[in-house]
Amino acid sequence: MNCRKTNIASLFQGSKHFVVPCYQRPYSWTQEQSRTLFEDLLRLSKSRQQDPKATHFLGSVVLQEHKAKQCLVIDGQQRLITTFLLYLALAHAKQEKVSRKLPFTLSDEDHLTLEQLYEAPEQASSESLLTQNYHFFCEQLKLVTELAPIEQAIPGLELVAIKLEAGDDPQLIFESLNAKGLTLSIWDKIRNFALLDVPLEHAALYYRRYWGVIENLVPPEQRREFIYYYLEVKRGQESNEPELYYDFKQWFQTTNWIKQALLQDLLQYAELFVAVERCELTRPSANARTAEQAEIEHRLKCLQMTRFREWMPFVLSCLQRYRVGQLPAKQLLHCLQLTETFIFRRWLRLASRKSLEIFFVSLFKTAAQQGGKLDETVGKLMADPSTGMATDEQVRAAFETMSFNYSNVRQVAMRNFVLARLEEGAAQNQGADPVPLIDLMWSDPNRFSCEHIMPQKLSPAWRKDLGAEADKIHALWQHRIANLTLTSHNAEYGNKSFKEKCRTTEHGLAQSSLFLNRAIARYQHWSENELTKRTKELTALALKLWPLPNASK
């Protein structure tokens, strides 16, 4: 590569046109970076009044010859474009027309905005960071008494232009320059890796056909997580957060894939990841939702509502097999049900989430290698005593003695999910149509909350009902599952007596749409006898909803 010292003025006044490839991240500098640049320029302006040769080093840019008088900007586009915005704002402040054609080609909306700022700033989108930084510079320049010293200081903004030559690896150079640059996300690095060494005309096509679609599918806040689970699926081992990008690169080098194959595969798994996140399978039209799809989506909602995420690589692998017709819907549904059972029984054991991730990362690969029906093999693997699932006896013991009082958001969500599933199971046992609690709680997580039937603080009425051992009974039972239910009227119940909660209060348990609440209201009292009876009922429901997989099947 060829390195030379230059300055911003020379770059902008030269004949070169700078093309920022489509795979580079969009313009992302904020007013914070622009303020730093402007303050540096003010200091340089003062310094040059004493020493006309004073300079300020901006950093480096990496350029690659593309066509005659065209250079690809491999690295440094943010500082180049921001400095051009300052250059543009200064020209407009002096009411001068910029002396040359727009020296940049950006991608998509960024390029349109830059053209508008160049020709008619008032038409540029106010939401664009380009526009916001341009206006910031305009406002700062209004505060300057003389513009001439600012203009004269611009040639002192120096940088190192690194021009790549034949045989140079742009990806390695890009990574080296950004090794300590925390501003680049994993997503940015992987996008560059996937498209950087692809011919520009192909890169633009691949971006539109694959990467641009992926970015539209996966929200920014979930992109790192998507890559994390994608890599676990592909490698069959845990992902390492600090080394995620380098693990990704190393894995790709073992595939012998071309970049197009990588992008196609990423897109397929992005679609699956989003389907799991939204609990919506892709279908031909909004009216084409089959009973099979509805049941799969219900199972996905159940898994999402547990707030556990360790099952993701296993479920993505199952869905991919189902998508290509290699896993029947019945087996897929059984795999999802087994996963929910495993999460529930492990949760009761308070098992380590780390060991849970280790198990699920390799589960699909191990089951596929052993052959047979996937769901049956998965059931056998889960039933192994070493996995830490609660046995039926341990489920009974947990329901009899375990405190379900939580402040942790994940634990609260899991507890409420368990209560919702018990409600569904109870209604189905009686041949009734269950209230679609999972759907309701999925669409509005705050609609239902956990109600302590015997309140957490005993009122005189409750003490009278419980008798001489009220404090002992309260201490033992207040947070056990038998004393808990779901309601959307928690605040109305407060510390009211059992009779008031059930029958005299508006929206009381007796008028509830939930089967389990109406069942509670059939009791005349709420004492240890009733709590013990309800414990047995809920335990029987739980064992039916989440049966222990048969290791011998």
XYZ file of C-alpha atoms in Angstrom:
553
model
C 0.000 0.000 0.000
C 1.033 3.576 -0.603
C 0.810 6.079 2.263
C 1.075 9.809 1.845
C 0.383 12.873 3.922
C -2.243 15.205 2.509
C -4.883 17.632 3.706
C -8.621 17.982 3.431
C -8.477 20.966 1.085
C -6.330 19.046 -1.416
C -8.719 16.088 -1.377
C -11.824 18.189 -1.905
C -10.274 20.420 -4.558
C -8.701 17.588 -6.506
C -10.218 15.684 -9.393
C -10.936 12.456 -7.531
C -14.491 11.335 -6.830
C -14.983 9.340 -3.638
C -17.434 6.422 -3.649
C -18.595 5.085 -0.301
C -19.636 1.474 -1.034
C -23.151 0.359 -0.149
C -21.869 -2.091 2.444
C -20.297 0.650 4.562
C -22.425 1.644 7.535
C -24.629 4.713 6.964
C -23.406 8.105 8.049
C -23.509 7.911 11.842
C -21.507 10.738 13.396
C -23.480 12.872 15.818
C -23.177 16.434 17.052
C -20.681 15.243 19.675
C -18.123 14.322 17.012
C -18.940 17.442 14.982
C -18.412 19.650 18.018
C -14.992 18.067 18.597
C -14.040 18.687 14.964
C -15.170 22.313 15.090
C -13.337 23.003 18.368
C -10.173 21.460 16.869
C -10.533 23.793 13.885
C -10.969 26.840 16.141
C -7.802 25.939 18.048
C -5.945 25.414 14.781
C -7.175 28.794 13.536
C -5.668 30.526 16.581
C -2.430 28.554 16.271
C -2.002 29.491 12.620
C -2.222 33.162 13.506
C 1.069 32.633 15.356
C 2.466 29.924 13.084
C 0.989 29.770 9.540
C 2.357 26.230 9.154
C 0.550 24.801 12.198
C -1.463 21.648 11.486
C -3.967 19.341 13.116
C -3.978 15.601 12.373
C -7.465 14.242 11.598
C -6.508 10.603 11.196
C -6.306 8.311 8.190
C -8.421 7.321 5.235
C -8.073 4.135 3.220
C -8.758 4.453 -0.488
C -8.845 1.935 -3.301
C -8.733 2.826 -6.998
C -11.972 1.803 -8.675
C -12.260 3.492 -12.057
C -10.629 6.488 -13.659
C -10.776 9.369 -11.176
C -12.828 7.256 -8.734
C -11.732 5.932 -5.342
C -13.581 3.601 -2.997
C -13.491 4.781 0.608
C -12.590 1.644 2.539
C -12.162 3.409 5.865
C -12.502 6.971 7.156
C -15.765 7.915 5.473
C -17.232 9.440 8.669
C -14.471 12.031 9.133
C -14.298 12.770 5.410
C -18.010 13.430 5.078
C -18.238 15.401 8.328
C -15.344 17.629 7.273
C -17.051 18.153 3.907
C -20.228 19.229 5.742
C -18.129 21.836 7.571
C -16.561 22.881 4.277
C -20.067 23.157 2.775
C -21.461 25.141 5.721
C -18.531 27.579 5.481
C -19.104 28.132 1.751
C -22.813 28.771 2.339
C -22.037 31.096 5.278
C -19.875 33.139 2.920
C -22.716 32.922 0.373
C -20.376 31.301 -2.093
C -21.141 28.456 -4.432
C -18.965 25.427 -3.839
C -16.311 25.431 -6.513
C -16.640 21.852 -7.737
C -19.157 19.082 -8.211
C -20.182 16.985 -5.235
C -17.059 14.881 -4.559
C -18.914 11.976 -2.945
C -21.260 9.194 -3.938
C -22.949 7.785 -0.866
C -25.597 5.094 -0.701
C -29.369 5.425 -0.825
C -30.906 8.143 1.377
C -27.547 9.489 2.554
C -26.636 10.435 -1.009
C -29.986 12.127 -1.650
C -29.605 14.158 1.551
C -26.046 15.181 0.706
C -27.157 16.327 -2.771
C -29.913 18.420 -1.186
C -27.480 19.978 1.295
C -25.176 20.774 -1.587
C -27.796 22.399 -3.796
C -30.764 23.380 -1.571
C -30.194 22.803 2.172
C -33.721 23.839 3.080
C -35.045 20.738 1.286
C -32.854 18.241 3.157
C -34.489 15.857 5.634
C -34.261 17.226 9.161
C -34.102 13.670 10.538
C -30.839 12.885 8.788
C -27.619 13.100 10.798
C -26.050 14.709 7.748
C -28.542 17.563 7.922
C -28.264 17.905 11.696
C -24.479 18.167 11.582
C -24.588 20.578 8.642
C -26.938 22.864 10.602
C -24.746 22.524 13.696
C -21.785 23.862 11.725
C -23.954 26.664 10.298
C -24.970 27.719 13.808
C -21.391 27.613 15.086
C -20.150 29.697 12.179
C -22.715 32.392 12.986
C -20.967 32.819 16.353
C -17.594 33.438 14.710
C -16.763 37.099 14.183
C -14.426 36.475 11.223
C -14.746 33.584 8.807
C -11.470 34.192 7.000
C -9.211 32.690 9.739
C -11.433 29.590 9.806
C -11.198 29.201 6.042
C -7.443 29.731 6.111
C -7.076 27.032 8.776
C -8.782 24.267 6.751
C -5.638 23.422 4.712
C -3.994 22.673 8.068
C -6.342 19.718 8.646
C -3.999 16.931 7.680
C -4.542 13.234 7.290
C -2.779 10.172 5.981
C -4.252 8.799 2.771
C -3.566 5.076 2.452
C -3.952 3.941 -1.128
C -4.300 0.186 -1.602
C -2.312 -1.499 -4.325
C -2.606 -4.844 -6.062
C -2.178 -7.666 -3.566
C -3.299 -5.631 -0.545
C -6.091 -7.227 1.505
C -8.601 -4.418 2.213
C -10.373 -6.465 4.888
C -7.214 -7.036 6.943
C -6.238 -3.383 6.646
C -9.737 -2.302 7.639
C -9.642 -4.575 10.709
C -6.175 -3.420 11.749
C -7.150 0.233 11.600
C -10.321 -0.448 13.580
C -8.869 -2.915 16.089
C -9.188 -0.311 18.834
C -12.098 1.542 17.321
C -14.980 0.700 19.624
C -17.361 2.714 17.482
C -17.659 -0.137 14.975
C -20.236 -2.722 15.970
C -20.043 -6.448 15.315
C -22.741 -5.859 12.716
C -20.617 -3.251 10.916
C -17.606 -5.542 10.849
C -19.530 -8.534 9.557
C -21.235 -6.457 6.870
C -17.859 -5.224 5.678
C -16.422 -8.731 5.840
C -19.299 -10.124 3.772
C -19.065 -7.503 1.017
C -15.675 -5.785 1.135
C -13.785 -8.029 -1.298
C -16.743 -8.469 -3.665
C -16.556 -6.474 -6.947
C -18.447 -3.208 -6.457
C -21.152 -3.981 -9.028
C -21.805 -7.355 -7.361
C -21.610 -5.835 -3.891
C -24.399 -3.387 -4.744
C -26.566 -6.254 -6.029
C -25.831 -8.449 -3.007
C -26.563 -5.577 -0.674
C -29.991 -4.975 -2.184
C -30.865 -8.657 -2.528
C -29.497 -9.949 0.785
C -27.907 -7.639 3.324
C -30.344 -4.768 2.884
C -33.229 -7.216 3.355
C -31.578 -8.602 6.502
C -31.190 -5.094 7.931
C -34.851 -4.372 7.239
C -35.827 -7.618 8.964
C -33.648 -7.581 12.079
C -34.020 -4.494 14.313
C -30.721 -2.793 15.269
C -31.068 -3.757 18.944
C -31.313 -7.472 18.033
C -28.584 -7.750 15.405
C -25.754 -8.740 17.712
C -27.968 -11.379 19.304
C -28.937 -12.722 15.875
C -25.271 -13.133 14.908
C -24.590 -14.725 18.298
C -27.230 -17.425 17.812
C -26.537 -17.856 14.104
C -22.935 -18.696 14.915
C -24.028 -21.153 17.611
C -26.265 -22.910 15.083
C -23.531 -23.125 12.463
C -20.672 -24.167 14.763
C -22.608 -26.292 17.252
C -20.776 -24.681 20.163
C -21.173 -21.679 22.423
C -20.490 -18.256 21.019
C -17.864 -16.115 22.692
C -19.155 -12.551 23.009
C -15.789 -10.710 23.022
C -14.509 -12.741 20.059
C -17.760 -12.953 18.115
C -16.507 -11.295 14.929
C -13.266 -13.229 14.773
C -15.084 -16.500 15.522
C -17.447 -15.656 12.676
C -14.571 -15.111 10.278
C -12.814 -18.287 11.383
C -15.990 -20.325 10.958
C -16.594 -18.940 7.461
C -13.106 -19.916 6.385
C -13.988 -23.554 7.140
C -17.062 -23.539 4.880
C -15.474 -23.054 1.440
C -18.479 -20.867 0.652
C -18.437 -17.892 -1.664
C -19.741 -14.650 -0.182
C -23.079 -14.963 -1.986
C -23.699 -18.321 -0.285
C -22.928 -16.745 3.086
C -25.370 -13.901 2.459
C -28.090 -16.305 1.295
C -27.675 -18.383 4.445
C -27.658 -15.335 6.708
C -30.889 -14.155 5.097
C -32.589 -17.531 5.617
C -31.695 -17.562 9.311
C -32.597 -13.887 9.711
C -36.086 -14.749 8.463
C -36.287 -17.616 10.962
C -34.928 -15.480 13.810
C -37.516 -12.785 13.152
C -40.263 -15.415 12.859
C -39.313 -16.667 16.330
C -39.060 -13.145 17.747
C -42.450 -12.136 16.382
C -43.971 -15.611 16.742
C -45.208 -15.337 13.172
C -44.395 -17.841 10.475
C -44.112 -16.596 6.906
C -47.255 -17.363 4.937
C -48.586 -16.452 1.465
C -51.181 -14.006 2.768
C -52.681 -12.728 5.986
C -55.633 -15.084 5.542
C -53.564 -18.202 4.889
C -52.797 -19.043 8.531
C -53.337 -22.753 8.995
C -54.167 -24.547 12.235
C -50.689 -26.071 12.087
C -49.046 -22.650 11.850
C -51.251 -21.294 14.633
C -50.161 -24.103 16.952
C -46.473 -23.590 16.109
C -46.813 -19.848 16.729
C -48.542 -20.557 20.065
C -45.660 -22.798 21.085
C -43.168 -20.086 20.112
C -45.054 -17.542 22.238
C -44.859 -19.925 25.180
C -41.090 -20.185 24.803
C -40.680 -16.433 24.409
C -42.753 -15.753 27.512
C -40.438 -17.848 29.682
C -37.836 -15.081 29.123
C -35.221 -17.811 28.712
C -33.233 -17.428 25.478
C -30.874 -20.383 25.636
C -33.218 -22.540 23.541
C -32.828 -20.267 20.500
C -30.130 -22.222 18.538
C -32.057 -25.486 18.925
C -35.372 -23.959 17.849
C -33.781 -22.170 14.868
C -32.281 -25.482 13.726
C -35.639 -27.238 14.059
C -37.434 -24.498 12.128
C -34.857 -24.604 9.348
C -35.353 -28.374 9.017
C -39.142 -27.838 9.021
C -38.850 -25.039 6.459
C -37.136 -27.258 3.896
C -39.593 -30.123 4.452
C -37.235 -32.397 6.401
C -39.065 -32.170 9.748
C -42.824 -32.913 9.860
C -44.985 -30.395 11.705
C -45.979 -33.009 14.294
C -42.336 -33.617 15.201
C -41.588 -29.887 15.247
C -44.470 -29.272 17.642
C -43.281 -32.093 19.876
C -39.749 -30.632 19.889
C -41.153 -27.230 20.916
C -43.267 -28.840 23.642
C -40.245 -30.787 24.906
C -38.237 -27.563 24.992
C -40.897 -25.841 27.091
C -41.012 -28.836 29.431
C -37.241 -28.817 29.785
C -37.200 -25.076 30.599
C -40.000 -25.472 33.171
C -38.459 -28.442 34.962
C -34.987 -26.919 34.965
C -36.407 -23.663 36.318
C -37.898 -25.490 39.296
C -34.424 -26.851 40.060
C -32.941 -23.323 39.916
C -30.321 -24.742 37.555
C -27.545 -22.673 35.998
C -28.520 -20.828 32.843
C -24.977 -21.303 31.558
C -25.282 -25.088 31.591
C -28.661 -24.679 29.910
C -27.011 -22.832 27.015
C -24.346 -25.513 26.712
C -27.051 -28.177 26.465
C -29.169 -26.444 23.822
C -26.249 -25.397 21.613
C -25.328 -29.000 20.847
C -28.778 -30.607 21.234
C -29.890 -30.505 17.595
C -26.567 -31.679 16.210
C -26.347 -34.524 18.743
C -29.927 -35.632 18.090
C -29.483 -35.500 14.306
C -26.315 -37.585 14.511
C -28.049 -40.285 16.556
C -30.730 -40.720 13.909
C -34.344 -41.819 14.299
C -37.238 -39.448 14.707
C -35.803 -36.143 15.851
C -38.390 -35.493 18.554
C -38.014 -38.950 20.084
C -34.231 -38.651 20.129
C -34.453 -35.180 21.671
C -36.775 -36.554 24.362
C -34.271 -39.279 25.230
C -31.422 -36.769 25.469
C -33.476 -34.475 27.704
C -34.530 -37.339 29.972
C -30.933 -38.225 30.847
C -30.504 -37.586 34.606
C -27.362 -35.533 33.918
C -29.410 -32.771 32.239
C -30.767 -31.580 35.586
C -34.487 -31.780 34.794
C -36.765 -31.952 37.825
C -38.298 -35.389 38.306
C -42.015 -35.744 39.026
C -41.219 -36.038 42.721
C -39.167 -32.843 42.575
C -42.001 -31.026 40.778
C -44.359 -32.093 43.584
C -41.886 -30.967 46.227
C -41.382 -27.588 44.526
C -45.128 -26.934 44.298
C -45.541 -27.924 47.952
C -42.716 -25.858 49.465
C -41.076 -23.470 46.960
C -41.469 -19.685 47.259
C -42.608 -18.097 44.000
C -41.999 -14.560 45.243
C -39.682 -12.768 42.817
C -38.493 -9.258 42.056
C -36.293 -10.225 39.091
C -38.118 -9.400 35.836
C -37.264 -12.733 34.203
C -38.384 -14.752 37.213
C -41.630 -12.794 37.476
C -42.291 -13.418 33.773
C -41.613 -17.154 34.152
C -43.898 -17.446 37.171
C -46.723 -15.629 35.395
C -46.216 -17.791 32.323
C -46.518 -20.943 34.443
C -49.781 -19.638 35.948
C -51.095 -18.839 32.455
C -50.284 -22.309 31.142
C -51.897 -23.906 34.208
C -55.034 -21.902 33.434
C -55.060 -23.155 29.846
C -54.555 -26.731 31.018
C -57.312 -26.524 33.637
C -59.866 -25.236 31.131
C -58.952 -27.914 28.581
C -59.253 -30.627 31.251
C -62.853 -29.558 31.775
C -63.586 -29.531 28.050
C -63.995 -25.743 28.084
C -62.541 -23.285 25.599
C -59.632 -21.662 27.437
C -59.201 -17.908 27.543
C -56.288 -17.282 25.124
C -54.110 -16.083 27.988
C -50.816 -16.632 26.190
C -51.990 -14.551 23.220
C -53.360 -11.838 25.505
C -50.236 -11.656 27.633
C -48.018 -11.740 24.547
C -49.763 -8.722 23.032
C -50.045 -6.880 26.373
C -47.551 -8.112 29.006
C -49.063 -5.840 31.685
C -52.661 -6.946 31.242
C -52.471 -9.660 33.903
C -50.461 -9.732 37.109
C -49.948 -12.138 39.980
C -52.477 -11.951 42.806
C -51.828 -13.331 46.289
C -55.195 -14.744 47.349
C -54.117 -14.638 50.991
C -52.568 -11.121 50.896
C -48.938 -10.396 51.665
C -50.060 -8.285 54.606
C -52.771 -9.789 56.785
C -55.767 -7.636 57.622
C -57.761 -8.190 60.853
C -60.410 -10.030 58.792
C -57.811 -12.419 57.409
C -56.341 -13.043 60.868
C -59.774 -13.897 62.151
C -60.423 -16.324 59.263
C -57.041 -18.067 59.656
C -57.363 -18.428 63.410
C -54.772 -18.683 66.156
C -51.981 -19.845 63.828
C -52.544 -17.068 61.287
C -48.911 -15.879 61.277
C -47.539 -19.401 60.899
C -49.924 -20.231 58.046
C -49.183 -16.898 56.374
C -45.401 -17.354 56.593
C -45.596 -20.845 55.086
C -48.139 -20.310 52.343
C -48.206 -16.689 51.175
C -45.729 -17.163 48.265
C -46.419 -20.796 47.383
C -48.038 -21.439 44.047
C -51.324 -22.617 45.613
C -51.870 -19.079 46.932
C -51.229 -17.398 43.590
C -53.370 -16.672 40.565
C -53.564 -14.264 37.633
C -55.908 -11.319 37.422
C -56.258 -8.008 35.657
C -57.827 -6.485 38.805
C -54.993 -6.848 41.298
C -55.231 -3.291 42.607
C -58.958 -3.663 43.309
C -58.443 -6.729 45.511
C -55.794 -5.326 47.835
C -56.012 -6.846 51.328
C -59.707 -7.578 51.110
C -61.104 -10.657 52.772
C -61.511 -13.933 50.895
C -65.265 -13.444 50.657
C -64.850 -9.933 49.262
C -62.247 -11.007 46.695
C -64.438 -13.834 45.508
C -68.023 -12.647 45.652
C -68.758 -9.088 46.754
C -66.075 -7.029 45.008
C -66.763 -5.885 41.459
C -64.739 -8.080 39.073
C -64.360 -10.628 41.867
C -62.898 -14.079 41.282
C -66.339 -15.629 40.946
C -67.024 -13.396 37.904
C -63.597 -13.978 36.367
C -63.269 -15.253 32.809
C -60.483 -17.528 34.065
C -61.405 -21.080 35.022
C -58.937 -21.335 37.933
C -60.230 -18.118 39.502
C -63.815 -19.343 39.391
C -62.633 -22.621 40.935
C -61.069 -20.693 43.849
C -64.310 -18.779 44.371
C -66.218 -22.037 44.928
C -64.483 -22.440 48.282
C -66.160 -20.907 51.344
C -62.865 -20.385 53.185
C -59.175 -20.082 52.361
C -57.176 -22.059 54.901
C -54.502 -24.751 54.918
C -57.017 -27.381 53.847
C -57.960 -25.470 50.706
C -54.349 -24.550 49.965
C -53.252 -28.177 50.291
C -56.061 -29.298 47.990
C -55.191 -26.670 45.378
C -51.507 -27.642 45.552
C -52.411 -31.191 44.542
C -54.660 -29.943 41.728
C -52.009 -27.616 40.305
C -49.318 -30.288 40.613
C -51.451 -32.760 38.664
C -52.003 -30.113 35.991
C -48.279 -29.339 35.800
C -47.314 -32.994 35.416
C -49.813 -33.327 32.590
C -48.767 -30.096 30.849
C -45.032 -30.749 31.168
C -44.645 -34.551 31.272
C -41.195 -36.006 31.859
C -39.830 -37.271 28.505
C -39.682 -41.044 28.179
C -36.024 -42.053 28.043
C -36.836 -45.531 26.736
C -39.182 -44.493 23.935
